[in-house]
Short mmCIF file of C-alpha atoms in Angstrom, two decimals:
data_model
loop_
_atom_site.label_atom_id
_atom_site.label_comp_id
_atom_site.label_asym_id
_atom_site.label_seq_id
_atom_site.Cartn_x
_atom_site.Cartn_y
_atom_site.Cartn_z
CA MET B 1 -3.75 -19.06 -4.38
CA THR B 2 -4.92 -15.64 -3.94
CA VAL B 3 -6.37 -13.61 -6.30
CA SER B 4 -2.96 -11.47 -7.08
CA GLU B 5 -1.16 -14.97 -8.14
CA ALA B 6 -4.13 -16.05 -10.48
CA PRO B 7 -2.96 -16.92 -13.86
CA PRO B 8 -3.63 -14.83 -17.23
CA PRO B 9 -6.77 -15.66 -19.14
CA ALA B 10 -6.29 -18.57 -21.32
CA ALA B 11 -5.82 -16.40 -24.24
CA ARG B 12 -2.56 -14.71 -22.72
CA GLU B 13 0.45 -15.25 -22.21
CA ASP B 14 2.42 -15.31 -18.26
CA PRO B 15 3.61 -11.85 -18.24
CA TRP B 16 6.66 -12.61 -15.83
CA GLN B 17 7.22 -15.60 -17.50
CA MET B 18 7.45 -14.00 -20.70
CA ALA B 19 9.47 -11.11 -19.49
CA ARG B 20 12.04 -13.10 -18.07
CA GLU B 21 12.34 -15.29 -21.18
CA GLN B 22 12.93 -12.12 -23.52
CA LEU B 23 15.38 -11.03 -20.80
CA ARG B 24 17.30 -14.74 -21.47
CA ARG B 25 16.96 -14.51 -25.19
CA ILE B 26 18.39 -10.88 -25.59
CA GLY B 27 20.98 -11.44 -22.64
CA ARG B 28 22.34 -14.18 -25.08
CA ILE B 29 22.42 -12.10 -27.97
CA ILE B 30 24.45 -9.03 -26.22
CA GLY B 31 26.20 -11.32 -24.18
CA ILE B 32 25.04 -11.02 -20.74
CA GLY B 33 26.95 -13.28 -18.22
CA ASP B 34 25.08 -16.00 -16.46
CA ASN B 35 25.48 -14.28 -12.92
CA MET B 36 24.04 -10.78 -13.96
CA LEU B 37 21.14 -12.67 -15.78
CA ALA B 38 20.54 -14.36 -12.45
CA VAL B 39 19.96 -11.02 -10.69
CA LEU B 40 18.30 -9.40 -13.40
CA SER B 41 15.82 -12.37 -13.68
CA GLU B 42 14.41 -11.39 -10.23
CA CYS B 43 12.57 -8.66 -8.95
CA LYS B 44 14.84 -6.70 -5.61
CA LYS B 45 11.74 -6.39 -3.57
CA VAL B 46 7.63 -7.20 -4.05
CA VAL B 47 5.68 -5.80 -1.52
CA SER B 48 1.89 -6.88 -1.05
CA VAL B 49 -0.47 -4.06 1.15
CA SER B 50 -3.88 -4.23 2.60
CA VAL B 51 -5.89 -1.01 1.51
CA PRO B 52 -8.84 -0.65 3.72
CA VAL B 53 -11.27 2.21 2.65
CA ARG B 54 -14.28 3.80 4.01
CA MET B 55 -17.02 3.49 1.23
CA ASP B 56 -19.55 6.39 0.70
CA ASP B 57 -22.23 4.05 2.02
CA GLY B 58 -20.58 3.41 5.19
CA SER B 59 -19.13 0.04 4.74
CA VAL B 60 -15.30 -0.71 4.71
CA ARG B 61 -13.82 -2.58 2.09
CA ALA B 62 -10.23 -3.75 1.84
CA PHE B 63 -8.16 -3.40 -1.26
CA GLU B 64 -5.10 -5.29 -2.23
CA GLY B 65 -2.40 -3.01 -3.53
CA PHE B 66 1.46 -3.58 -4.36
CA ARG B 67 4.85 -1.77 -4.87
CA ILE B 68 7.28 -3.93 -6.79
CA THR B 69 10.97 -2.55 -7.70
CA HIS B 70 13.05 -4.99 -9.99
CA ASN B 71 16.41 -2.87 -9.77
CA VAL B 72 18.28 -0.07 -8.32
CA ALA B 73 21.93 -0.17 -9.55
CA ARG B 74 21.44 2.82 -11.82
CA GLY B 75 19.41 5.04 -9.02
CA PRO B 76 16.40 5.01 -7.37
CA SER B 77 13.31 3.02 -9.00
CA LYS B 78 10.88 4.48 -11.26
CA GLY B 79 7.40 3.34 -12.55
CA GLY B 80 3.98 3.92 -12.59
CA LEU B 81 1.09 3.23 -10.65
CA ARG B 82 -1.89 1.09 -11.75
CA TYR B 83 -5.39 0.91 -10.79
CA HIS B 84 -7.28 -1.59 -12.48
CA ALA B 85 -9.25 -5.23 -12.17
CA GLU B 86 -6.45 -7.28 -13.34
CA VAL B 87 -3.56 -5.93 -11.63
CA SER B 88 -1.40 -8.82 -10.27
CA ARG B 89 1.72 -9.36 -8.76
CA ARG B 90 3.19 -11.40 -11.80
CA GLN B 91 2.04 -8.47 -14.20
CA LEU B 92 3.82 -5.90 -12.01
CA LYS B 93 7.05 -8.01 -11.78
CA ALA B 94 7.03 -7.96 -15.62
CA LEU B 95 6.24 -4.25 -15.87
CA ALA B 96 9.02 -3.40 -13.67
CA MET B 97 11.70 -5.34 -15.03
CA GLN B 98 10.79 -3.47 -18.38
CA MET B 99 10.99 -0.31 -16.69
CA THR B 100 14.52 -1.30 -15.71
CA TRP B 101 15.19 -2.07 -19.45
CA LYS B 102 13.37 1.53 -20.76
CA CYS B 103 15.82 3.40 -18.52
CA ALA B 104 18.88 1.59 -19.09
CA LEU B 105 18.22 2.03 -22.88
CA MET B 106 17.76 5.66 -22.25
CA ASN B 107 20.75 5.75 -20.22
CA LEU B 108 18.70 7.52 -17.35
CA PRO B 109 20.05 7.30 -13.94
CA PHE B 110 16.96 5.26 -12.54
CA GLY B 111 15.87 1.62 -12.27
CA GLY B 112 12.68 -0.02 -12.69
CA ALA B 113 9.77 -0.29 -10.55
CA LYS B 114 5.80 -0.74 -10.71
CA GLY B 115 2.61 -0.51 -8.28
CA GLY B 116 -0.89 -0.96 -8.28
CA ILE B 117 -4.43 -1.63 -6.75
CA VAL B 118 -6.61 -4.54 -7.72
CA CYS B 119 -9.62 -2.28 -8.20
CA ASP B 120 -12.22 -0.99 -10.94
CA PRO B 121 -11.66 3.09 -10.65
CA LYS B 122 -14.59 3.71 -12.67
CA ALA B 123 -16.53 2.02 -9.76
CA LEU B 124 -15.29 4.18 -7.29
CA SER B 125 -16.46 8.26 -6.49
CA PRO B 126 -14.19 10.96 -6.33
CA GLY B 127 -14.01 10.55 -2.56
CA GLU B 128 -13.41 6.72 -2.48
CA LEU B 129 -10.56 7.04 -4.80
CA GLU B 130 -9.21 9.43 -2.88
CA ARG B 131 -9.26 7.64 0.34
CA MET B 132 -7.85 4.81 -1.31
CA THR B 133 -4.93 6.86 -2.72
CA ARG B 134 -3.98 8.15 0.46
CA ARG B 135 -4.30 5.52 2.24
CA TYR B 136 -2.26 3.27 -0.09
CA THR B 137 0.17 5.83 -0.06
CA SER B 138 0.33 5.67 3.87
CA GLU B 139 1.24 2.00 3.59
CA ILE B 140 4.21 1.95 1.25
CA VAL B 141 5.50 5.49 2.60
CA ASN B 142 8.77 3.87 3.57
CA LEU B 143 9.13 2.84 0.24
CA ILE B 144 8.83 5.75 -2.18
CA GLY B 145 10.67 8.70 -2.23
CA PRO B 146 12.81 10.95 -4.40
CA GLU B 147 15.92 9.21 -3.68
CA VAL B 148 14.06 5.56 -3.46
CA ASP B 149 11.64 5.12 -5.62
CA ILE B 150 9.42 7.39 -7.51
CA PRO B 151 5.58 6.54 -8.74
CA ALA B 152 4.12 8.21 -11.93
CA PRO B 153 0.63 7.44 -13.73
CA ASP B 154 -0.43 4.53 -15.52
CA ILE B 155 -3.57 2.92 -16.49
CA GLY B 156 -6.61 3.85 -14.35
CA THR B 157 -4.65 6.71 -12.50
CA ASN B 158 -4.06 10.68 -13.59
CA PRO B 159 -2.42 13.72 -12.22
CA GLN B 160 -5.40 13.97 -9.11
CA VAL B 161 -3.97 10.90 -8.27
CA MET B 162 -0.26 11.87 -8.06
CA ALA B 163 -1.28 14.90 -6.27
CA TRP B 164 -2.98 12.81 -3.73
CA ILE B 165 0.22 10.90 -3.46
CA PHE B 166 2.17 13.94 -3.08
CA ASP B 167 0.19 15.62 -0.43
CA THR B 168 0.03 12.40 1.81
CA TYR B 169 3.49 11.64 1.56
CA SER B 170 4.49 15.56 2.29
CA MET B 171 2.02 15.69 5.22
CA ASN B 172 3.90 12.23 6.63
CA LYS B 173 7.15 13.87 5.96
CA GLY B 174 6.22 17.36 7.70
CA TYR B 175 7.28 19.33 4.54
CA SER B 176 6.67 19.40 0.84
CA VAL B 177 8.53 16.79 -1.54
CA LEU B 178 7.48 17.78 -4.85
CA GLY B 179 9.96 14.86 -6.52
CA VAL B 180 7.94 12.17 -4.90
CA VAL B 181 5.91 11.57 -7.72
CA THR B 182 5.90 12.46 -11.61
CA GLY B 183 2.91 13.62 -13.54
CA LYS B 184 1.58 15.70 -10.98
CA PRO B 185 -0.36 18.78 -12.13
CA VAL B 186 1.66 21.29 -13.33
CA HIS B 187 0.78 24.07 -10.91
CA LEU B 188 1.84 21.55 -8.42
CA GLY B 189 5.67 21.15 -10.15
CA GLY B 190 4.59 19.09 -13.12
CA SER B 191 6.04 18.89 -15.95
CA ALA B 192 3.95 20.73 -19.06
CA GLY B 193 3.30 18.18 -21.93
CA ARG B 194 3.71 15.31 -19.49
CA ALA B 195 -0.15 13.63 -20.21
CA GLU B 196 0.60 14.11 -23.95
CA ALA B 197 4.36 12.61 -24.09
CA PRO B 198 3.43 8.96 -24.23
CA ALA B 199 1.31 9.60 -27.20
CA ARG B 200 3.46 11.96 -28.84
CA GLY B 201 6.21 9.39 -28.30
CA ALA B 202 4.09 6.81 -30.32
CA ALA B 203 2.90 9.24 -33.04
CA TYR B 204 6.93 9.99 -33.61
CA CYS B 205 7.14 6.04 -33.81
CA ILE B 206 4.41 5.74 -36.20
CA ARG B 207 5.67 8.63 -38.05
CA GLU B 208 9.12 7.16 -38.82
CA ALA B 209 7.42 3.72 -39.40
CA LEU B 210 5.65 5.01 -42.27
CA ARG B 211 8.53 7.25 -43.69
CA LYS B 212 10.63 3.91 -43.91
CA ARG B 213 7.88 2.49 -45.60
CA GLY B 214 8.09 5.40 -47.75
CA THR B 215 4.95 6.89 -46.81
CA GLY B 216 3.71 9.42 -44.47
CA VAL B 217 0.52 10.14 -42.13
CA GLU B 218 -1.40 12.00 -44.47
CA GLY B 219 -4.04 9.78 -45.88
CA THR B 220 -2.91 7.15 -44.07
CA THR B 221 -5.93 4.67 -42.28
CA VAL B 222 -5.58 4.57 -38.69
CA ALA B 223 -7.35 2.14 -36.35
CA ILE B 224 -6.73 2.98 -32.61
CA GLN B 225 -7.77 0.76 -29.59
CA GLY B 226 -8.04 2.61 -26.41
CA PHE B 227 -9.24 6.19 -25.73
CA GLY B 228 -7.52 6.91 -22.59
CA THR B 229 -4.78 9.45 -22.41
CA VAL B 230 -2.74 7.52 -24.99
CA GLY B 231 -5.29 6.65 -27.40
CA ARG B 232 -7.07 9.55 -27.14
CA ASN B 233 -3.76 12.05 -28.18
CA VAL B 234 -2.56 9.32 -30.27
CA ALA B 235 -5.94 9.97 -32.55
CA LEU B 236 -5.76 13.86 -32.17
CA PHE B 237 -2.10 14.00 -32.94
CA LEU B 238 -2.50 11.97 -36.26
CA HIS B 239 -5.69 13.31 -37.28
CA GLU B 240 -4.07 16.51 -37.02
CA GLU B 241 -1.34 15.39 -39.47
CA GLY B 242 -3.75 14.34 -41.83
CA ALA B 243 -4.44 10.72 -41.12
CA LYS B 244 -7.83 9.14 -41.56
CA VAL B 245 -8.72 7.53 -38.34
CA ILE B 246 -11.32 5.03 -39.31
CA ALA B 247 -11.90 3.22 -36.20
CA LEU B 248 -11.54 3.89 -32.36
CA SER B 249 -12.38 2.04 -28.77
CA ASP B 250 -13.23 2.32 -25.41
CA THR B 251 -13.86 -0.27 -22.72
CA GLY B 252 -17.29 -0.14 -24.00
CA GLY B 253 -16.72 -0.98 -27.80
CA GLY B 254 -15.48 0.71 -30.84
CA ILE B 255 -17.04 2.93 -33.45
CA PHE B 256 -16.11 2.76 -37.51
CA ASN B 257 -16.31 5.05 -40.37
CA ALA B 258 -14.29 4.24 -43.26
CA ASP B 259 -14.13 7.89 -44.46
CA GLY B 260 -12.81 8.95 -41.06
CA ILE B 261 -13.95 9.80 -37.93
CA ASP B 262 -13.97 13.39 -36.67
CA VAL B 263 -11.68 12.96 -33.73
CA GLY B 264 -12.39 16.05 -32.01
CA ALA B 265 -16.07 15.48 -32.41
CA ALA B 266 -15.27 11.91 -30.81
CA VAL B 267 -13.54 13.77 -27.95
CA ALA B 268 -16.49 15.84 -27.35
CA HIS B 269 -19.07 12.98 -27.66
CA LYS B 270 -16.99 10.55 -25.11
CA GLY B 271 -16.76 13.68 -22.59
CA GLU B 272 -20.51 14.38 -22.58
CA ALA B 273 -21.89 10.40 -22.99
CA GLY B 274 -18.98 9.09 -21.18
CA ALA B 275 -18.31 6.66 -24.11
CA LEU B 276 -17.92 6.75 -27.94
CA ALA B 277 -20.67 4.19 -28.40
CA GLY B 278 -23.52 6.48 -30.41
CA LEU B 279 -21.27 9.15 -31.82
CA ALA B 280 -23.30 10.64 -34.90
CA GLY B 281 -21.94 9.22 -38.43
CA THR B 282 -20.15 5.90 -37.04
CA GLU B 283 -21.19 2.53 -36.85
CA ALA B 284 -20.57 0.22 -33.61
CA ILE B 285 -17.88 -2.36 -33.77
CA THR B 286 -16.48 -4.44 -30.91
CA ASN B 287 -12.74 -4.16 -29.80
CA ALA B 288 -12.07 -7.85 -31.41
CA GLU B 289 -13.60 -6.39 -34.67
CA LEU B 290 -11.16 -3.39 -34.71
CA LEU B 291 -7.90 -5.27 -34.05
CA ALA B 292 -8.56 -7.29 -37.16
CA LEU B 293 -10.05 -3.95 -39.51
CA GLU B 294 -8.12 -3.62 -42.98
CA CYS B 295 -5.88 -0.53 -42.28
CA ASP B 296 -2.50 0.94 -42.62
CA VAL B 297 -1.80 1.61 -38.98
CA LEU B 298 -3.13 -0.37 -36.04
CA ALA B 299 -2.54 1.23 -32.62
CA PRO B 300 -3.08 -0.96 -29.58
CA CYS B 301 -3.47 1.57 -26.94
CA ALA B 302 -5.60 -0.16 -24.03
CA HIS B 303 -4.01 -3.25 -22.22
CA GLU B 304 -0.95 -5.12 -23.19
CA GLN B 305 -1.44 -8.72 -24.70
CA VAL B 306 -4.57 -7.50 -26.79
CA ILE B 307 -2.98 -9.18 -29.76
CA THR B 308 -2.69 -13.27 -28.78
CA ARG B 309 -1.66 -16.46 -30.65
CA ALA B 310 -5.77 -16.54 -31.04
CA ASN B 311 -5.91 -13.61 -32.98
CA ALA B 312 -2.62 -12.69 -34.61
CA VAL B 313 -3.68 -14.25 -37.89
CA ASP B 314 -6.50 -12.28 -38.52
CA VAL B 315 -4.39 -8.96 -37.43
#
């Protein structure tokens, strides 16, 4: 058994098995035929590549990368690129399938895809990250493109990574191909507001859920797990609307203040110190404790499957 096929941690569900079961369950409800379910229950293409990278110390390290296409019946496949130590084939297959659902539900002319590299991007220097990205792009250059498959940022990647992919792909083609990736910097043809868009969508959902309960955002207590692009912006948006953000967390742990955290100060502290820990006026908590806090809104903005059978009762 390779690392990529290792089963999920004991507290987690198998993401591929879970996605297929969700498909079968919903298929029965909306009347999808068995033949179509058979097609949608598998991914069209699963590609694994070796990504050798010259490290800063002169050694060469080979990373494992993937690009997976679930379905292209509605158009070119579309989906994020994830750099994370827990990236696996089964995880990416599930995420690619879910991208197909999302595009179809929004009536967009795209299919679903997902990609990733098994790595810890925080342990790589900017030069190592660039060399890894460019080599990965070269390995999948014939699999991606505006009319074929369009990567985008996901966990561990950002506009700079998308810019490296765009540049490497364009060099291989001999001309600029702006449509090869989304999530690029604005000056390279990216969309203004794209980085904040997932968090803005989450904030819309939270606002609507509160409205249906007969309340509003102002004065609502909120705990947010994850302080990357999504979690940070969800915190900022809700804070601006008057919510009381009582807890935040990153990979190093969480911070708590029952009277509310100054989210702007938390962003500044994270930028200076590299972690939320130690922010003045807060006490330290674990990510597990954050999930079980008494609050009106819990926003898990870190990684999937943080709420499990083991902790659901506490949540």
